[in-house]
Coordinates of C-alpha atoms in Angstrom, one line a residue:
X273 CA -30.7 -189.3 -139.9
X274 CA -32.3 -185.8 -139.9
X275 CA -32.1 -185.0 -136.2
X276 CA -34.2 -181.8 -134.4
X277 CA -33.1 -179.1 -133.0
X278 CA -32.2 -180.3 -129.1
X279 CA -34.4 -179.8 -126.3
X280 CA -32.3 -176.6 -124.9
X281 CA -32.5 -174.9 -128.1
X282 CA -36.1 -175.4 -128.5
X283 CA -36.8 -174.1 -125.1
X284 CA -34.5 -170.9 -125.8
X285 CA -36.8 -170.1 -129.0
X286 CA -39.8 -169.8 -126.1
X287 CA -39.2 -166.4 -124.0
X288 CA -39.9 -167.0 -120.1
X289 CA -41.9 -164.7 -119.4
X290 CA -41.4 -162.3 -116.3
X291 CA -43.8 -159.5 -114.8
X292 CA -42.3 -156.8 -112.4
X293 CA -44.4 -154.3 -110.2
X294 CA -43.6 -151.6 -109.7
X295 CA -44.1 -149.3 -106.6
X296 CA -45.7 -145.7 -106.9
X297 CA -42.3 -143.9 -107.3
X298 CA -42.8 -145.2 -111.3
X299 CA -40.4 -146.0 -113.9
X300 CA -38.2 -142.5 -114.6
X301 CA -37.3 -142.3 -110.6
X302 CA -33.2 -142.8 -111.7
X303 CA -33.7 -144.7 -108.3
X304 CA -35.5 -147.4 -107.2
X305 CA -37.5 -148.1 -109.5
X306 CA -35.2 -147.8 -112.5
X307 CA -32.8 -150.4 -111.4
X308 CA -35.1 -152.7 -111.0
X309 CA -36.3 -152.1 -114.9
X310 CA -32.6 -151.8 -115.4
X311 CA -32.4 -155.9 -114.3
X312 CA -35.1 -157.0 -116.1
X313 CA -35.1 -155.1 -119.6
X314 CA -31.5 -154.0 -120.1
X315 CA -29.7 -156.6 -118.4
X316 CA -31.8 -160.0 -118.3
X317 CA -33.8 -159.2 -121.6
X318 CA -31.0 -157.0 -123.7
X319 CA -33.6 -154.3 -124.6
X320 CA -34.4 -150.6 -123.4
X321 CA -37.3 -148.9 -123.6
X322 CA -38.0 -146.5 -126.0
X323 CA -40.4 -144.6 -127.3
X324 CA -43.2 -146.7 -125.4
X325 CA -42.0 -149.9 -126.8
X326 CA -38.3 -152.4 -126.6
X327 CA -35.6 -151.8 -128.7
X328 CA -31.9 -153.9 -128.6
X329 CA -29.4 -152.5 -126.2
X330 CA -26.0 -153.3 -126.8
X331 CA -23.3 -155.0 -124.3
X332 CA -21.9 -151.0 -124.0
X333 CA -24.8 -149.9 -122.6
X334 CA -25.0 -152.7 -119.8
X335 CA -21.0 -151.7 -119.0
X336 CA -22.0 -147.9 -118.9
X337 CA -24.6 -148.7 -116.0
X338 CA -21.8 -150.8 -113.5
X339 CA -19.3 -148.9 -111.6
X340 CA -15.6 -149.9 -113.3
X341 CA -14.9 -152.1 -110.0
X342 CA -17.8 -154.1 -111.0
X343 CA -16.5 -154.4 -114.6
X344 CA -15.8 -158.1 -114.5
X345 CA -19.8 -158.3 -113.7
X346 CA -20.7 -156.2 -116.2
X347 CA -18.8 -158.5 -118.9
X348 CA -20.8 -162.0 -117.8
X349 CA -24.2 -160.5 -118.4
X350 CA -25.7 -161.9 -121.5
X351 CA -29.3 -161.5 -122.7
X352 CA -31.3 -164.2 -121.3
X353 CA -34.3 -165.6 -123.4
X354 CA -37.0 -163.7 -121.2
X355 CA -40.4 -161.1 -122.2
X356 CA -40.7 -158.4 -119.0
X357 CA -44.3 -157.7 -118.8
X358 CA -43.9 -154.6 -116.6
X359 CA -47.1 -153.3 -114.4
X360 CA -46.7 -149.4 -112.7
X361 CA -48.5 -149.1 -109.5
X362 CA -50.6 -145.5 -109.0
X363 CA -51.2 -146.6 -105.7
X364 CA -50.8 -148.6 -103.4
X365 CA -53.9 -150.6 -103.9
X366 CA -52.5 -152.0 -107.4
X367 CA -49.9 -153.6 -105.9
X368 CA -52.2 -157.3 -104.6
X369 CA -54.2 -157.1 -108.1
X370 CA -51.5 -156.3 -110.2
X371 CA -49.3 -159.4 -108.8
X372 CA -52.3 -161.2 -109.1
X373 CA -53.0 -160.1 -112.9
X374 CA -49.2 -161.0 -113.5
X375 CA -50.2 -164.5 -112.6
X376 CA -53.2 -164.6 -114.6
X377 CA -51.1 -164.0 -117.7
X378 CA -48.8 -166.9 -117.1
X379 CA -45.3 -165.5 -116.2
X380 CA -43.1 -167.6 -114.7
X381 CA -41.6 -165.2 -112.1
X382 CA -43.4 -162.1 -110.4
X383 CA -41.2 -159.5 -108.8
X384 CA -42.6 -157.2 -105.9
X385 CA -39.9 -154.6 -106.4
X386 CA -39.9 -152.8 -102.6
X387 CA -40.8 -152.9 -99.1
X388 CA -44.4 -151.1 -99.7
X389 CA -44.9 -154.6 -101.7
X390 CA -44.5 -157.4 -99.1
X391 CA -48.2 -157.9 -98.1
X392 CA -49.3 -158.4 -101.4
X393 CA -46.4 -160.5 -102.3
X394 CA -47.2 -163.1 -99.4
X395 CA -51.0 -163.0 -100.3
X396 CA -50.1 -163.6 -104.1
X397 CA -47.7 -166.2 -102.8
X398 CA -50.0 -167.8 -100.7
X399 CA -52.8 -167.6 -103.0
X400 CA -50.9 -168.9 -106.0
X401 CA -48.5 -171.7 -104.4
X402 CA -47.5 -173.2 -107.8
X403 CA -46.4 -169.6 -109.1
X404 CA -43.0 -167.9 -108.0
X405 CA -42.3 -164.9 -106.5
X406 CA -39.0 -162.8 -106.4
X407 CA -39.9 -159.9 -103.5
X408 CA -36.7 -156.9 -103.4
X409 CA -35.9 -155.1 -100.1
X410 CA -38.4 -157.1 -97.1
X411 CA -39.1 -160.1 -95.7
X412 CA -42.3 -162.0 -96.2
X413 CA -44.5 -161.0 -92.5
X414 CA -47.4 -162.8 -91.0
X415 CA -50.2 -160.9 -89.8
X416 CA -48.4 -160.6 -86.1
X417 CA -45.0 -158.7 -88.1
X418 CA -43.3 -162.3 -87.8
X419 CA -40.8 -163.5 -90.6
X420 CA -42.5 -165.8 -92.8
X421 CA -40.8 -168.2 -95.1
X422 CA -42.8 -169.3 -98.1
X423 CA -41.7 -172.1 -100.3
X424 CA -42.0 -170.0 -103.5
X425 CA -40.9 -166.7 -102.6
X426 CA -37.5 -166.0 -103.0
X427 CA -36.7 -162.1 -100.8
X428 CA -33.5 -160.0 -101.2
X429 CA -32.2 -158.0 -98.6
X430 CA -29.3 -155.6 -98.8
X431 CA -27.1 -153.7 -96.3
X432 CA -27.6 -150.5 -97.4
X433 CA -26.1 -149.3 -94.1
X434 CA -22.4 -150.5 -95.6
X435 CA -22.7 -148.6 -99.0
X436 CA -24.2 -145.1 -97.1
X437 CA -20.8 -145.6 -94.7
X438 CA -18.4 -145.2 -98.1
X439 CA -20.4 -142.2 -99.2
X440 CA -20.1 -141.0 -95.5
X441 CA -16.4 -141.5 -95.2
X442 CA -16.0 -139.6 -98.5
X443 CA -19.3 -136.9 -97.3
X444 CA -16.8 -136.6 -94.2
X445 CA -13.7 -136.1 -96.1
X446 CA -14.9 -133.8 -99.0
X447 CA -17.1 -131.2 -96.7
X448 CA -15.6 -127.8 -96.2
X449 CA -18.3 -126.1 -94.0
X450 CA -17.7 -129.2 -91.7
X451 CA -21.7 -130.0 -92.5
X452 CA -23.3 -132.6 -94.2
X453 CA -27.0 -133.7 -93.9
X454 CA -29.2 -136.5 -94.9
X455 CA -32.8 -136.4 -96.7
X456 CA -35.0 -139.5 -96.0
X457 CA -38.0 -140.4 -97.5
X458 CA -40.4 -142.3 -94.9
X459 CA -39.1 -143.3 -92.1
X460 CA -38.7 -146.8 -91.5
X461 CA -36.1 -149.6 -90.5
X462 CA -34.9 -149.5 -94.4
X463 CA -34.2 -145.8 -94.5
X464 CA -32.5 -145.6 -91.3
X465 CA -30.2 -148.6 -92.3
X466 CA -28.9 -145.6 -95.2
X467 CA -28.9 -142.5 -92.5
X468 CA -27.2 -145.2 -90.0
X469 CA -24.4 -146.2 -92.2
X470 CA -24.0 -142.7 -93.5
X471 CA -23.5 -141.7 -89.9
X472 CA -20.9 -144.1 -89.2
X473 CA -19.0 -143.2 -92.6
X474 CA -19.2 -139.3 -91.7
X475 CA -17.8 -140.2 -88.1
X476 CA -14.9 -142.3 -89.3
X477 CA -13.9 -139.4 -91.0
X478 CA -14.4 -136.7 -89.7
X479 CA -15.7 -136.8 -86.2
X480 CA -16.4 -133.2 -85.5
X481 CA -19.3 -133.2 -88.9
X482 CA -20.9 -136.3 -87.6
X483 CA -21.6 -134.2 -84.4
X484 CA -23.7 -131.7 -86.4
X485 CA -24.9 -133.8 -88.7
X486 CA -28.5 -133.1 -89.5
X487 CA -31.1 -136.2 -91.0
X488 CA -34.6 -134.8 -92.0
X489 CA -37.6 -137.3 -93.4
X490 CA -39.8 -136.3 -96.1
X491 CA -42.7 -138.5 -95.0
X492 CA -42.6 -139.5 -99.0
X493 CA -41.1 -141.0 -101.5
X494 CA -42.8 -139.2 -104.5
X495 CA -42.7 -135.8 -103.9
X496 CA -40.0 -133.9 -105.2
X497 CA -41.2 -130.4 -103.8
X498 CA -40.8 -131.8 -100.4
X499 CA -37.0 -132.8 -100.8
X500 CA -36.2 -129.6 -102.5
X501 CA -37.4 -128.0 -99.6
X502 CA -36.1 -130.0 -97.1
X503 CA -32.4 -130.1 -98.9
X504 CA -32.7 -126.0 -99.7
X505 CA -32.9 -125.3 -95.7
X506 CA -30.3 -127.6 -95.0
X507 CA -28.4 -126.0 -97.1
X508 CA -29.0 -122.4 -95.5
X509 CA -27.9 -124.3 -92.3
X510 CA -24.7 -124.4 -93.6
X511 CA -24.7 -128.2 -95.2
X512 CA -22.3 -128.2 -97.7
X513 CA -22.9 -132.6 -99.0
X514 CA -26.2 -133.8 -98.8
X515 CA -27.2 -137.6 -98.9
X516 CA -30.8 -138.5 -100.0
X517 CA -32.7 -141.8 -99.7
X518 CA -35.6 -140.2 -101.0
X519 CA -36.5 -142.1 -104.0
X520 CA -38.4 -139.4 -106.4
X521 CA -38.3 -137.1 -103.4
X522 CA -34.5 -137.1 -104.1
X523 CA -34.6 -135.4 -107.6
X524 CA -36.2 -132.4 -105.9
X525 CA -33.0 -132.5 -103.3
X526 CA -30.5 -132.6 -106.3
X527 CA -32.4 -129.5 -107.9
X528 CA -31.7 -127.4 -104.9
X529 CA -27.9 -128.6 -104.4
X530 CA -28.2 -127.4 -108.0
X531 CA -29.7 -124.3 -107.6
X532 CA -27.6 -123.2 -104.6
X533 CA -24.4 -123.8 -106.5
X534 CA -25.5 -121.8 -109.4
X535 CA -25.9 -119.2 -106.9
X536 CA -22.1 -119.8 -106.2
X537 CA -22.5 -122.5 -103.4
X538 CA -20.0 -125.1 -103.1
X539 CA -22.3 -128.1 -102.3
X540 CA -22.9 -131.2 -103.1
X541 CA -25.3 -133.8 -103.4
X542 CA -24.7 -137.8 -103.1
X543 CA -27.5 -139.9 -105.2
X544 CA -29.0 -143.2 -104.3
X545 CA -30.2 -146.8 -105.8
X546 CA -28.8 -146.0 -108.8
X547 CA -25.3 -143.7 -110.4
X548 CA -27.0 -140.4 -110.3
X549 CA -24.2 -138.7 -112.1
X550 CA -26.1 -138.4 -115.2
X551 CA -28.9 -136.2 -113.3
X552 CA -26.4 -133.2 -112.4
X553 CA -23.4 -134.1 -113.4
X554 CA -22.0 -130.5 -112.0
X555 CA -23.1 -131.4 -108.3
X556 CA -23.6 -135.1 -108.1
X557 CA -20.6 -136.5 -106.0
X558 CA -21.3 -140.0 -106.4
X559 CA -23.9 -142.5 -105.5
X560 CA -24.6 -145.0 -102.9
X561 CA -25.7 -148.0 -105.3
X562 CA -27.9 -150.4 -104.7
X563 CA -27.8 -153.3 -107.1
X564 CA -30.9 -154.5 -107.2
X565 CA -30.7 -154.4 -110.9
X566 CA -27.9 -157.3 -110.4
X567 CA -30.5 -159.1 -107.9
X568 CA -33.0 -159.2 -110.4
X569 CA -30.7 -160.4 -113.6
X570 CA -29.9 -163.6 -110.9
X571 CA -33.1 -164.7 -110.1
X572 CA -34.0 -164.1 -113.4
X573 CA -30.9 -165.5 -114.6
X574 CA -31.7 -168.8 -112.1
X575 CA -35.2 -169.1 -113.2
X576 CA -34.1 -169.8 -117.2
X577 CA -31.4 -172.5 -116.2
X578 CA -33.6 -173.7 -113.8
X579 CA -32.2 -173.3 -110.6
X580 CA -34.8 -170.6 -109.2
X581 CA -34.7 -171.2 -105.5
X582 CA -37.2 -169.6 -103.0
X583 CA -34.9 -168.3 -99.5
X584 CA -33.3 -165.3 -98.3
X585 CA -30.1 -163.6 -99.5
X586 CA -28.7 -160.4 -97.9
X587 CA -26.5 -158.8 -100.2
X588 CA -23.9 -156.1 -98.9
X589 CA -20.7 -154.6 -100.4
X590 CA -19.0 -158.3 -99.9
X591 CA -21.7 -159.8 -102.8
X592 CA -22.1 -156.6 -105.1
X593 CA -25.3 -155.9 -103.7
X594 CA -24.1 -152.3 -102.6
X595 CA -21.3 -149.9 -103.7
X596 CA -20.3 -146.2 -104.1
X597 CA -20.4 -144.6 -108.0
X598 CA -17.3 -143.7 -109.5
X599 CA -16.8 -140.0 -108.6
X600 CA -16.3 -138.0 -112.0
X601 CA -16.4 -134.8 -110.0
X602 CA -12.6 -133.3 -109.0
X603 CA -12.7 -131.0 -105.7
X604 CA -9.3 -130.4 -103.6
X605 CA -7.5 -134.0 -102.3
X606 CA -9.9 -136.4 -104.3
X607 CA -6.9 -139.0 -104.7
X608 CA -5.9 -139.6 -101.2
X609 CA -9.6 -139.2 -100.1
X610 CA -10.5 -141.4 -102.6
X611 CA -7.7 -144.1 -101.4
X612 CA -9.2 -143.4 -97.9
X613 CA -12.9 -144.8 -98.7
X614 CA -11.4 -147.5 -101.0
X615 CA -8.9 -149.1 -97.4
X616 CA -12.7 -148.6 -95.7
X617 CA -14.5 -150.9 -98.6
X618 CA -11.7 -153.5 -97.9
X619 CA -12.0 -153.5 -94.4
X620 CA -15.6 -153.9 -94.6
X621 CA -15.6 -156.9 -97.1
X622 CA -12.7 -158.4 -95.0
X623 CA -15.3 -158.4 -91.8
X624 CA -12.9 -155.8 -89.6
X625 CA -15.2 -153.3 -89.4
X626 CA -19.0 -153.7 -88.6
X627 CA -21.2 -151.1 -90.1
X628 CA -24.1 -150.4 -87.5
X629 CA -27.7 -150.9 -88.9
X630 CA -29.9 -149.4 -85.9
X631 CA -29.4 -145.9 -84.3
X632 CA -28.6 -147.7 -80.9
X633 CA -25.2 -149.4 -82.4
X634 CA -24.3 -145.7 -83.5
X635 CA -22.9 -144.6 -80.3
X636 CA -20.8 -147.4 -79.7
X637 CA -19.5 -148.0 -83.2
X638 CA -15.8 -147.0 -83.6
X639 CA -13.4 -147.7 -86.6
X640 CA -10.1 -146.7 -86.5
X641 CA -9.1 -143.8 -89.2
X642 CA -8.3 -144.7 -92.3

């Protein structure tokens, strides 16, 4: 007889529903923030957003956002059945309420998308133990600062320190000044991990610019005036390749590497989180990626056929959680230097060379030349 539709194609008519907060960089960072929307909407929901509403993406504009070593990724994502319900932080004290209020609508997933986020994700977590939690760049702490694992929160740490070392190796090898700097944004364990790898990269390839390297903070991570400032007297120091991990901080040090080749400088600037290209394509080198847009279309991905699990992963270049943008730009020797940082990325993912994390490994940390 007459038989209805099966239970798997019932449940896909059903959207899951998944709410993502935001930190108070906002959506429009072309950082942070953005690949975390890029996960949710473009990859894990197949929409963009337009207009101030969701239209269909297609597949192309998915592949257009992976880096072409990471094409074979970009081909096996496929629109899940999921509704983002997206909440922007203004400051810091939305983050706790707005979890909470992504809860109180029902989702089945809330994602605390950065470190500023992890108290409010463990109180949400512990206040709501039959909801589930996704938390991006920390660990869960205690009160004390101790880890703390929670049976519904599932946190994703990355090695940023191993992606900042390509983009050093290739800061090293494209500087002609012999100076490169770095622009953080506050100044915490995460940050350094970037400065750290970057560091190591720049010293692998050039020893002599990781001497005079020079790293400044902002203090911020959503004031571009600050990094255009910082990266503008850098630059009249005589850095020719600046490196930010700045967030919206960042955009303001682009402008200047902009600005100061206009004026007939030959610098450049090295984006973060996400491919920067797009933002100056005349100065931006490449980018040190972070895929937490990838991070999110997994969980997100688990959660649909069920196999959400709360735990830790660390993700480094090994498991696609970091990379280095293609470089579109051309500047003197870009095909051996290029074969230079691509021998470093396999020696990294084979385990023979240990990217430091912490400024005390620095000193000690040797790898051969490429």
């Amino acid at each position: 007889g007459a038989q209805g539709p099966a239970p798997t194609e019932q449940a896909a008519k059903k959207p899951v529903s998944v709410g993502l907060v935001i930190d108070i960089g906002g959506r429009g960072d072309h950082s942070f923030n953005d690949a975390a929307l890029r996960g949710l909407e473009l990859y894990a929901a197949g929409k963009k957003f337009e207009g101030g509403r969701y239209v269909d993406a297609s597949p192309d504009e998915v592949r257009k956002t992976l880096p072409p070593h990471l094409a074979s990724v970009a081909s096996s994502i496929q629109p899940l059945a999921v509704k983002p319900i997206i909440l922007q932080s203004k400051a810091m004290e939305d983050y706790a309420p707005n979890l909470q209020l992504l809860v109180d609508q029902g989702v089945e997933l809330a994602i605390g998308n950065g470190y500023l986020l992890a108290n409010a994700v463990r109180q949400a977590a512990q206040e709501n133990p039959k909801s589930r939690f996704l938390l991006i760049d920390s660990q869960v702490l205690d009160a004390q600062g101790k880890v703390l694992k929670l049976p519904n929160v599932r946190t994703v740490l990355f090695k940023e320190q191993e992606g900042s070392f390509l983009v050093g190796a290739l800061a090293g090898l494209v500087t002609k000044s012999g100076k490169v700097g770095f622009v953080g944004g506050i100044q915490v364990p995460l940050i350094q991990r970037f400065e750290v790898g970057y560091r190591a990269g720049v010293k692998t390839t050039n020893p002599q610019a990781a001497q005079t390297l020079a790293a400044v903070y902002t203090g911020s991570f959503n004031n571009m005036a600050a990094g255009k400032q910082v990266a503008q007297d850098l630059i009249a120091k005589g850095a020719d390749v600046l490196f930010h991990a700045a967030g919206a901080d960042g955009m303001g040090v682009i402008q200047a590497v902009k600005e100061a080749r206009a004026a007939g400088k030959t610098v450049y600037a090295i984006g973060v989180d996400s491919d920067q290209f797009h933002v100056a394509p005349e100065v931006v080198l490449t980018s040190m990626m972070k895929h937490t847009d990838l991070a999110i279309y997994q969980a997100t991905k688990d959660l649909v056929e069920g196999k959400f699990d709360a735990g830790e992963q660390v993700l480094g270049l090994k498991e696609n959680g970091v990379g280095m943008a293609e470089v579109r730009l051309d500047f003197p020797g870009k095909a051996e230097a290029l074969q230079k940082v691509e021998t470093l990325r396999k020696r990294v993912i084979a385990g023979e060379i240990q990217v430091p994390a912490v400024p005390a490994d620095l000193a000690s940390f040797q790898a051969a030349a490429p």
